[in-house]
XYZ file of C-alpha atoms in Angstrom:
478
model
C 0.000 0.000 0.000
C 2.250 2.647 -1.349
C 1.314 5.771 -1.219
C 3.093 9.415 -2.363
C 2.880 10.743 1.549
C 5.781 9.218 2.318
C 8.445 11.792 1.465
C 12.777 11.866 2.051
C 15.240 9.396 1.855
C 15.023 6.848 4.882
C 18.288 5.074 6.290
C 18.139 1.302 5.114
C 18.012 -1.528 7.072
C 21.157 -3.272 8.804
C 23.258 -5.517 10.298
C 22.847 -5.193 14.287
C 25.862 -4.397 15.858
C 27.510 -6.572 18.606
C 25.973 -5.643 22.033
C 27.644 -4.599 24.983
C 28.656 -7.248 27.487
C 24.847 -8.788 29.224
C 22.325 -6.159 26.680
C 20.298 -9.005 24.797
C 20.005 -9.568 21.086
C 17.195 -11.617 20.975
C 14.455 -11.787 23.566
C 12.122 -15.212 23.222
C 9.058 -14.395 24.629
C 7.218 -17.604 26.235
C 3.289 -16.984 26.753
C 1.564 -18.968 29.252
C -1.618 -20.077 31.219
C -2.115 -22.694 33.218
C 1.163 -24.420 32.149
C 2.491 -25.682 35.594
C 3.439 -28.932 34.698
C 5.205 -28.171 31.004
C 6.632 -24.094 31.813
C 10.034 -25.850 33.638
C 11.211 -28.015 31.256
C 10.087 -25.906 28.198
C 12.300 -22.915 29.552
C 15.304 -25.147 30.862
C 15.294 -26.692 27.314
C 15.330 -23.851 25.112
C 17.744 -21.817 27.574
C 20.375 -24.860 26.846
C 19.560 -24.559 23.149
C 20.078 -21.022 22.858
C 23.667 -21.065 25.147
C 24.440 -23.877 22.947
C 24.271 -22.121 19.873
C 22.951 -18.499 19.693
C 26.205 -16.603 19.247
C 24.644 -13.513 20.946
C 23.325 -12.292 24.240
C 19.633 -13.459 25.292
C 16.742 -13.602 27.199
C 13.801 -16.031 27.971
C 10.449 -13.857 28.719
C 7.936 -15.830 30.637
C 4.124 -14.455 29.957
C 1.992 -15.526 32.263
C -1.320 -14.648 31.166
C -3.753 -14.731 34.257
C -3.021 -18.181 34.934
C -5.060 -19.789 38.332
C -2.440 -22.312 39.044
C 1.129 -22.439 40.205
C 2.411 -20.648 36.726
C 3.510 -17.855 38.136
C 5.461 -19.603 41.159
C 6.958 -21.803 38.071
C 7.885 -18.686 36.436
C 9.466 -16.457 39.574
C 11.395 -19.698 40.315
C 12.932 -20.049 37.096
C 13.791 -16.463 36.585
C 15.440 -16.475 40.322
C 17.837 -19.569 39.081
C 18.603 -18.090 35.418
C 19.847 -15.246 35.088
C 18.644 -15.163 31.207
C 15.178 -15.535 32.549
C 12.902 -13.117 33.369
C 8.782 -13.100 34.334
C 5.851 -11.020 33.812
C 2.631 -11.572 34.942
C -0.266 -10.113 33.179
C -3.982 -9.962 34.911
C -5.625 -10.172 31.749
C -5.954 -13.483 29.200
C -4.899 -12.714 26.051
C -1.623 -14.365 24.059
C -1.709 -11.158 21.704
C -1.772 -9.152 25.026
C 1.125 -10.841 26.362
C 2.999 -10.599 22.920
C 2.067 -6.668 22.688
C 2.615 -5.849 26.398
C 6.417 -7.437 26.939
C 7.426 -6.840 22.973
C 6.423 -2.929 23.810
C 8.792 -3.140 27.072
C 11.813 -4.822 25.332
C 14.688 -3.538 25.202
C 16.230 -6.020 22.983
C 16.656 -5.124 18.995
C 15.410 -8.803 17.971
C 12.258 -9.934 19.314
C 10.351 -13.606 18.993
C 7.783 -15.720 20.973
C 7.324 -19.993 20.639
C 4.593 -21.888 22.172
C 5.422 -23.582 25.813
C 4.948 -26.757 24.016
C 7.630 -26.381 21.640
C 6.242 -28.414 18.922
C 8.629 -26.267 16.312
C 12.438 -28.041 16.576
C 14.687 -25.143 17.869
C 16.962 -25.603 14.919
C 14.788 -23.213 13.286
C 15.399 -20.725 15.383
C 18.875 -19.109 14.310
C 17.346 -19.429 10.461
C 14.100 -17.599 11.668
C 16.216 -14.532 13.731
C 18.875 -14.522 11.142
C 17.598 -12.450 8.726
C 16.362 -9.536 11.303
C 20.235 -9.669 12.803
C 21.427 -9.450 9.501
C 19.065 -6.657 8.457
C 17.578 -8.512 5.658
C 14.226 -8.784 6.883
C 11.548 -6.961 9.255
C 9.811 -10.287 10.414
C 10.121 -13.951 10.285
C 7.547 -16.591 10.803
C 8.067 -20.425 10.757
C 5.898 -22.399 8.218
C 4.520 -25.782 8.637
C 2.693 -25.227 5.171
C 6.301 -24.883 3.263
C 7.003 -27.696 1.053
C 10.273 -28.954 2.931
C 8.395 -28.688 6.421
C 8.049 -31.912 8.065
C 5.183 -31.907 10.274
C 3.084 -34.259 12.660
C -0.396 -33.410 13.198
C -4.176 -34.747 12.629
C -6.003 -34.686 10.091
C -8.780 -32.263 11.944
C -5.899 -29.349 12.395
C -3.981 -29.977 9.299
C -7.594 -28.903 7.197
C -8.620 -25.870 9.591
C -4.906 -24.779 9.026
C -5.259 -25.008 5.602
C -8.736 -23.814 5.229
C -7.474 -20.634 7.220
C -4.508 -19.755 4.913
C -7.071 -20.127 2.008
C -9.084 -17.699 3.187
C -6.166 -15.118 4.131
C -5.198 -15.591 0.660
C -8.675 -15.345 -0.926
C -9.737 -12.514 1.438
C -6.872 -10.510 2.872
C -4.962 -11.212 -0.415
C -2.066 -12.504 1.671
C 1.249 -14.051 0.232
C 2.609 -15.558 3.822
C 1.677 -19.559 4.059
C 1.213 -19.887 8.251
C -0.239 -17.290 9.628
C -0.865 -19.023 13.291
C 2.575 -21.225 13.642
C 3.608 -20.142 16.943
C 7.268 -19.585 16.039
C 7.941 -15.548 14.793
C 10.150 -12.688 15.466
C 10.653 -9.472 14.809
C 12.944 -6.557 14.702
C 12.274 -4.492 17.825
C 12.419 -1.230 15.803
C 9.083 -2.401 13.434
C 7.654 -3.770 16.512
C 7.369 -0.448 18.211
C 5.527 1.273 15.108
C 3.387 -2.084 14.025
C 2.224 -2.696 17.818
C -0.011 0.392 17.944
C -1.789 -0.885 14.436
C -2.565 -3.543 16.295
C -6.155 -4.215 17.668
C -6.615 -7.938 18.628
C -5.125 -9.395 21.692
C -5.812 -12.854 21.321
C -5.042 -15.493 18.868
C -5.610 -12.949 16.097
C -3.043 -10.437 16.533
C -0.629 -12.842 14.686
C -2.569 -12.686 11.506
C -3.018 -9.010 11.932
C 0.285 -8.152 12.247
C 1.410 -9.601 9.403
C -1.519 -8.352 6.990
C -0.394 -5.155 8.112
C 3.483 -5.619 7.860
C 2.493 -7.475 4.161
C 0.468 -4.313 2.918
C 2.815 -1.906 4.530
C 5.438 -2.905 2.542
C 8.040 -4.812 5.034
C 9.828 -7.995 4.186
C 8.445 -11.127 5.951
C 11.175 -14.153 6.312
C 9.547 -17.954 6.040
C 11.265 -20.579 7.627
C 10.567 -24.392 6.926
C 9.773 -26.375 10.474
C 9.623 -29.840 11.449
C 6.765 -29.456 13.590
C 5.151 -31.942 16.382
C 1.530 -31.094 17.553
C 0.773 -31.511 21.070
C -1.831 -34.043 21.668
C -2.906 -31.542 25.097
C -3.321 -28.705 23.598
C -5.876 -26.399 25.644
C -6.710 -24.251 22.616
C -10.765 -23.870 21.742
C -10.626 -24.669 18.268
C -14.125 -23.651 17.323
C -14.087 -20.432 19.427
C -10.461 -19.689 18.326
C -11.462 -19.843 14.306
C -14.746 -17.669 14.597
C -12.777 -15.338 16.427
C -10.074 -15.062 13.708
C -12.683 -14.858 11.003
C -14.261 -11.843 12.749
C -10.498 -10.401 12.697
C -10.377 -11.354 8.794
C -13.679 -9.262 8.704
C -12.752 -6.506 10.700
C -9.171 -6.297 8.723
C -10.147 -6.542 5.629
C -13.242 -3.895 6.544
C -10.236 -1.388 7.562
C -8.083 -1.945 4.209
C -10.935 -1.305 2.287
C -11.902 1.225 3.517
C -8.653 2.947 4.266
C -8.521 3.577 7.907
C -5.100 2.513 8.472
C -2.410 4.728 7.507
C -0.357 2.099 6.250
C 1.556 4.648 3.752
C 3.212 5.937 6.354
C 5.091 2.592 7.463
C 5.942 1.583 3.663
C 9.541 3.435 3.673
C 11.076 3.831 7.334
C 12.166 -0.136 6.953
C 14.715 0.400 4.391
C 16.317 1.498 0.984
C 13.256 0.804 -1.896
C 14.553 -0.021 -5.311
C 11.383 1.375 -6.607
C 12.157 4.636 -5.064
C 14.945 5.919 -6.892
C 14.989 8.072 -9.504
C 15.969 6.075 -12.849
C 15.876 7.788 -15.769
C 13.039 7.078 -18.444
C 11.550 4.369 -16.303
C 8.528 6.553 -15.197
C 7.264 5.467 -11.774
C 4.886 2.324 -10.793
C 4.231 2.318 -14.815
C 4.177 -1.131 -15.138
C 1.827 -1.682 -11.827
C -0.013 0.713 -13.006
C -1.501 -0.334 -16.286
C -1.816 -3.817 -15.184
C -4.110 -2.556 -12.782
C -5.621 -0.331 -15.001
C -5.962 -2.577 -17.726
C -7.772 -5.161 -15.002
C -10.450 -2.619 -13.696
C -11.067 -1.494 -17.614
C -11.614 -5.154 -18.465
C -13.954 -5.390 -15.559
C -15.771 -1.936 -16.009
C -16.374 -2.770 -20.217
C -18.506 -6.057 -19.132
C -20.263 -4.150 -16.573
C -21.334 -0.704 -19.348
C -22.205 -3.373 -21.714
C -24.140 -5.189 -19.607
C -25.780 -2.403 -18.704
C -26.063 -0.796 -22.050
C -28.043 -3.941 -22.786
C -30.836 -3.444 -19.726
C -30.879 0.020 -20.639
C -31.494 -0.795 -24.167
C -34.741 -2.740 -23.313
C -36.141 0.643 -22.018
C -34.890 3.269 -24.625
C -33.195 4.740 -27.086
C -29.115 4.010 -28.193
C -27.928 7.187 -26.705
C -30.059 6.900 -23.566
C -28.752 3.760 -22.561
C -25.261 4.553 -23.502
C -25.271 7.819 -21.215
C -26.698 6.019 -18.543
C -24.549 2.600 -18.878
C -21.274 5.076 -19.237
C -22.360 7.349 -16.198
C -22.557 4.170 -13.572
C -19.630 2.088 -14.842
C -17.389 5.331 -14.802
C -18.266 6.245 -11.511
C -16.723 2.840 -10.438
C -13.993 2.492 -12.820
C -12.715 5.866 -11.315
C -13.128 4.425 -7.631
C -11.274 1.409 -8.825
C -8.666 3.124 -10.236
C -8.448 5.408 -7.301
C -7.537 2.756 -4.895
C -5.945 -0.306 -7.100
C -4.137 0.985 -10.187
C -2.897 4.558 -8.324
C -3.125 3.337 -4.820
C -4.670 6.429 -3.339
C -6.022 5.782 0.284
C -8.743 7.477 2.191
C -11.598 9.616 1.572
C -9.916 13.055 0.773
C -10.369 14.321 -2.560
C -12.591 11.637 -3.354
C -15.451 14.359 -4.705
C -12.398 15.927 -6.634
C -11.284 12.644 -8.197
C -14.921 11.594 -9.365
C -15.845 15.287 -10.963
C -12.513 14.816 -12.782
C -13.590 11.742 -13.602
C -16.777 12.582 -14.846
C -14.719 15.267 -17.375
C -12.921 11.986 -18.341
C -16.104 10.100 -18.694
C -17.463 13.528 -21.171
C -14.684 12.417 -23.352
C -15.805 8.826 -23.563
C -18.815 9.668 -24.323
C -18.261 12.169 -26.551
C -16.085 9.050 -28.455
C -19.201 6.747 -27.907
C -22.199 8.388 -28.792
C -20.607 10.380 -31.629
C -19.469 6.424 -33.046
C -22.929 5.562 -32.697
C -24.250 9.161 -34.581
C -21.535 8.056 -37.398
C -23.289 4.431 -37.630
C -27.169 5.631 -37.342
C -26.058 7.626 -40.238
C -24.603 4.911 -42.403
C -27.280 2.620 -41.367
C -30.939 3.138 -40.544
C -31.615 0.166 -38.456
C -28.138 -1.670 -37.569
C -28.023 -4.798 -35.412
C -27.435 -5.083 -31.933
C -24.333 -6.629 -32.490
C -22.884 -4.279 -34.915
C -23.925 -1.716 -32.117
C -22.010 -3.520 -29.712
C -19.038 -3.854 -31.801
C -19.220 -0.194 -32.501
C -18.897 0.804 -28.909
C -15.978 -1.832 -28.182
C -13.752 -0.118 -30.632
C -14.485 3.415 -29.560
C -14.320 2.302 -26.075
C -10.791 1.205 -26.803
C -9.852 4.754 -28.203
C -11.189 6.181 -25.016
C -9.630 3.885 -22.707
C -6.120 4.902 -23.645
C -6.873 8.294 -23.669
C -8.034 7.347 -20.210
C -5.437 6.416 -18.794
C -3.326 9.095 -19.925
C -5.600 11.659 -18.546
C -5.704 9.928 -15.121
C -2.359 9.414 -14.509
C -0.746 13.357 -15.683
C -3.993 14.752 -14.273
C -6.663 12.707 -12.199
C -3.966 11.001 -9.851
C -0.397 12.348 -10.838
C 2.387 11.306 -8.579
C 2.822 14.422 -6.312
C 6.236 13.240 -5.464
C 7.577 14.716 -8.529
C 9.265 18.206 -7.893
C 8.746 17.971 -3.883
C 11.908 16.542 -2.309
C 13.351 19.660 -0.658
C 16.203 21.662 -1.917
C 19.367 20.571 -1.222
C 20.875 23.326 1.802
C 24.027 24.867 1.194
C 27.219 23.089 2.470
C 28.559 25.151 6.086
C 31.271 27.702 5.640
C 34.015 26.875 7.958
C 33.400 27.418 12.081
C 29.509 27.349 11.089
C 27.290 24.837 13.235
C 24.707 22.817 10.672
C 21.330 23.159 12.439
C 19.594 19.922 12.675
C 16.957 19.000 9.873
C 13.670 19.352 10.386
C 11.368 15.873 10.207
C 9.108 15.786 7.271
C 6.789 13.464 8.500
C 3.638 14.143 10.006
C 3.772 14.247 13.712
C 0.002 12.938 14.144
C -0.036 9.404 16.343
C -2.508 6.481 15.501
C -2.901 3.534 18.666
C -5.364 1.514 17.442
C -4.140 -0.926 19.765
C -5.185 1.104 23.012
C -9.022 1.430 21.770
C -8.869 -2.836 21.844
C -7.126 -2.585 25.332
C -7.938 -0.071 27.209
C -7.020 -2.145 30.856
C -3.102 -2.384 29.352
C -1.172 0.974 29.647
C 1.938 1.579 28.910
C 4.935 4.014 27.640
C 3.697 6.601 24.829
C 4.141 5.255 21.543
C 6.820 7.466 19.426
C 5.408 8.931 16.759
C 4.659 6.033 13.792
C 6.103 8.601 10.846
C 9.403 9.209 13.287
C 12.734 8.399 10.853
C 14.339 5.169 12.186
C 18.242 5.829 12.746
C 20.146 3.409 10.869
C 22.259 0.965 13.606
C 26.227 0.507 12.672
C 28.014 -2.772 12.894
C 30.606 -2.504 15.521
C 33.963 -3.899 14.840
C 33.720 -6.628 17.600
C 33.156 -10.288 17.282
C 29.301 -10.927 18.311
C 30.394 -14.280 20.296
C 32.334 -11.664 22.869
C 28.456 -10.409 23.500
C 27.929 -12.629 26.352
């Protein structure tokens, strides 16, 4: 969801340097309820795994989530024995909760949570935080769906897992294969602008957050798992999935609509390709008349279908007006949002009256095609009619185009990027630049939680500051 508010150049992503002696790389966040009997040797196993063979500083995050058993005596035990473990204790259920509430907290630059159970073999994780470290990637999720996964489960899971996906994909128009494989991470600095986008706190705020990272723009890392379900799993299955398709509903309700302000997370995560300035390669061109080209395709079945209701009722030039008027109005809105990827309702009145000048053109092409053919022949067939209006819609369409890209929806970027200042005479102090973004906060995420409080979120349009490597080996870390 690119958009032309997004102004600057933006520092691109990068390797993390080595951290000071006992500051954590990664923090593995552990959310729990009820898990007495599986919390101890979940932690002690993974803590052995990770001093084993994570080559930086960690920690283990225990999440209790309102648990009503001896959890959180599990938890304050193992975090007084381990010094790499720590506990929080939440009032409220919620896995997204937990996820949202210690990730916000974290002071560590990679973050990433695994079920207690740990059905995903922790050989996937230094492939799944790899790509954050390295600065490759903004998140990373492990896929049991992947073709090289190997994975034990039922046959009753393995559909509703696949069923899900399907519906991502058919709805949400997501590329990711697992949305709900409890096995992600990601980098602390997307974390703390993605949180706030954030509205579920249960077993939907996976799937949200990476909609939103996917249609923001960020790169999303898939790792192949070998993957063991646990037979004693407490999760509601029925509950769980109308739950998450209420979160598809409410999602996709937002996108459409554009609520989100997605365009302003599409370019603080790194150097774009697609953002430089090449020369003759005009901007999003290609995108562009695909999309175009689709919604055209799609708008010239629905004037001719309507030309032919129309048609029952009156006269040519009637129903050509009147099947031109309707389909224009929402090839325009189309357009609007898919082929020029303009978000929101402002301007929308200014858009559709310049669209209707558009439309005075096609019809102008139209009706003066079917003049030209009343004229040659008194009483021509339907079909002639038909293939009449084809040809001069085809003449209008490119003309179109043309007029909506240079003048419906031109790219405002062009001539905007600010002058370049003067370099500093010698003894002179260089006053420091002004931020071009827009200093307005969004925190969706409160409105869903309003019992959790935390620190004020920065400012979502804030430049991230690009992090150096240092010139120390990261196995000294620890």
């Amino acid at each position: 969801m690119r958009t032309d508010s997004s102004p600057g150049t933006l520092p691109a992503r990068e390797h993390l340097p080595a951290a000071p002696a006992g500051t954590p790389v990664l923090d593995v966040v552990v959310p729990v309820y009820n898990e007495e009997k599986d919390l101890e040797p979940c932690v002690r196993r993974l803590h052995a795994h990770l001093t084993r063979t994570f080559p930086y500083a960690f920690r283990i995050t225990i999440a209790d989530n309102a648990s009503t058993d001896t959890t959180p005596e599990v938890a304050a035990r193992l975090a007084a024995k381990i010094p790499e473990v720590t506990a929080f204790r939440l009032e409220h259920k919620g896995r997204g909760r937990a996820l949202r509430t210690v990730w916000s907290a974290s002071d560590a630059p990679v973050l990433a949570y695994m079920d207690v159970d740990l059905s995903t073999d922790l050989n996937a994780l230094l492939p799944l935080v790899a790509p954050l470290i390295s600065g490759h990637s903004d998140l990373a999720i492990g896929s049991r769906l992947a073709h090289s996964s190997r994975v034990v489960r039922g046959p009753k899971r393995e559909f509703i897992s696949r069923a899900y996906n399907l519906i991502l994909r058919g709805s949400l128009q997501a590329r990711f294969s697992d949305a709900q494989c409890g096995f992600k991470a990601i980098r602390g600095d997307v974390a703390q602008v993605l949180l706030p986008l954030v509205e579920d706190t249960g077993w939907f705020f996976d799937t949200e957050l990476l909609v939103l990272a996917e249609r923001a723009g960020l790169r999303i890392h898939e790792v192949p798992v070998d993957w063991v379900d646990d037979p004693d799993s407490t999760v509601h299955i029925v509950r769980t999935a109308t739950d998450d398709l209420k979160g598809v509903w409410r999602v996709g309700k937002a996108l459409a609509t554009g609520a989100l302000p997605l365009d302003r997370l599409a370019r603080p995560f790194g150097d774009d390709p697609r953002d430089r300035e090449i020369q003759d390669v005009p901007k999003g061109l290609a995108r562009q008349l695909v999309g175009f080209c689709v919604v055209g395709g799609l708008s010239t079945l629905c004037y001719l279908l309507l030309y032919t209701v129309f048609r029952q009722f009156g006269t040519s030039q009637l129903a050509n007006a009147l099947a031109l008027l309707l389909s224009a109005v929402a090839n325009t809105a189309a357009n609007r949002r898919l082929t020029f990827g303009v978000r929101g309702r402002g301007g929308v009145v200014r858009h559709q009256t310049q669209g209707l000048v558009v439309l005075g053109i096609g019809l102008a092409l139209t009706s003066g095609s079917l003049a030209a053919l009343d004229a040659a022949t008194p009483a021509p067939a339907h079909s002639t009619e038909l293939a009449v209006l084809i040809a001069a819609n085809l003449a209008a369409t490119v003309l179109r185009f043309l007029l909506f890209r240079a003048w419906v929806f031109p790219d405002r970027r062009t001539g905007q990027e600010p002058a370049a200042a003067a370099p500093p005479t010698p003894g002179q102090t260089m006053p420091h630049p002004t931020t071009p973004y827009p200093t307005s906060t969004f925190r969706a995420g409160d409105a869903a939680d309003a019992a959790w409080s935390g620190p004020a979120w920065p400012d979502a349009t804030l430049p991230l500051q690009p992090v150096r490597p240092a010139g120390t080996d990261p196995r000294n870390a620890r």
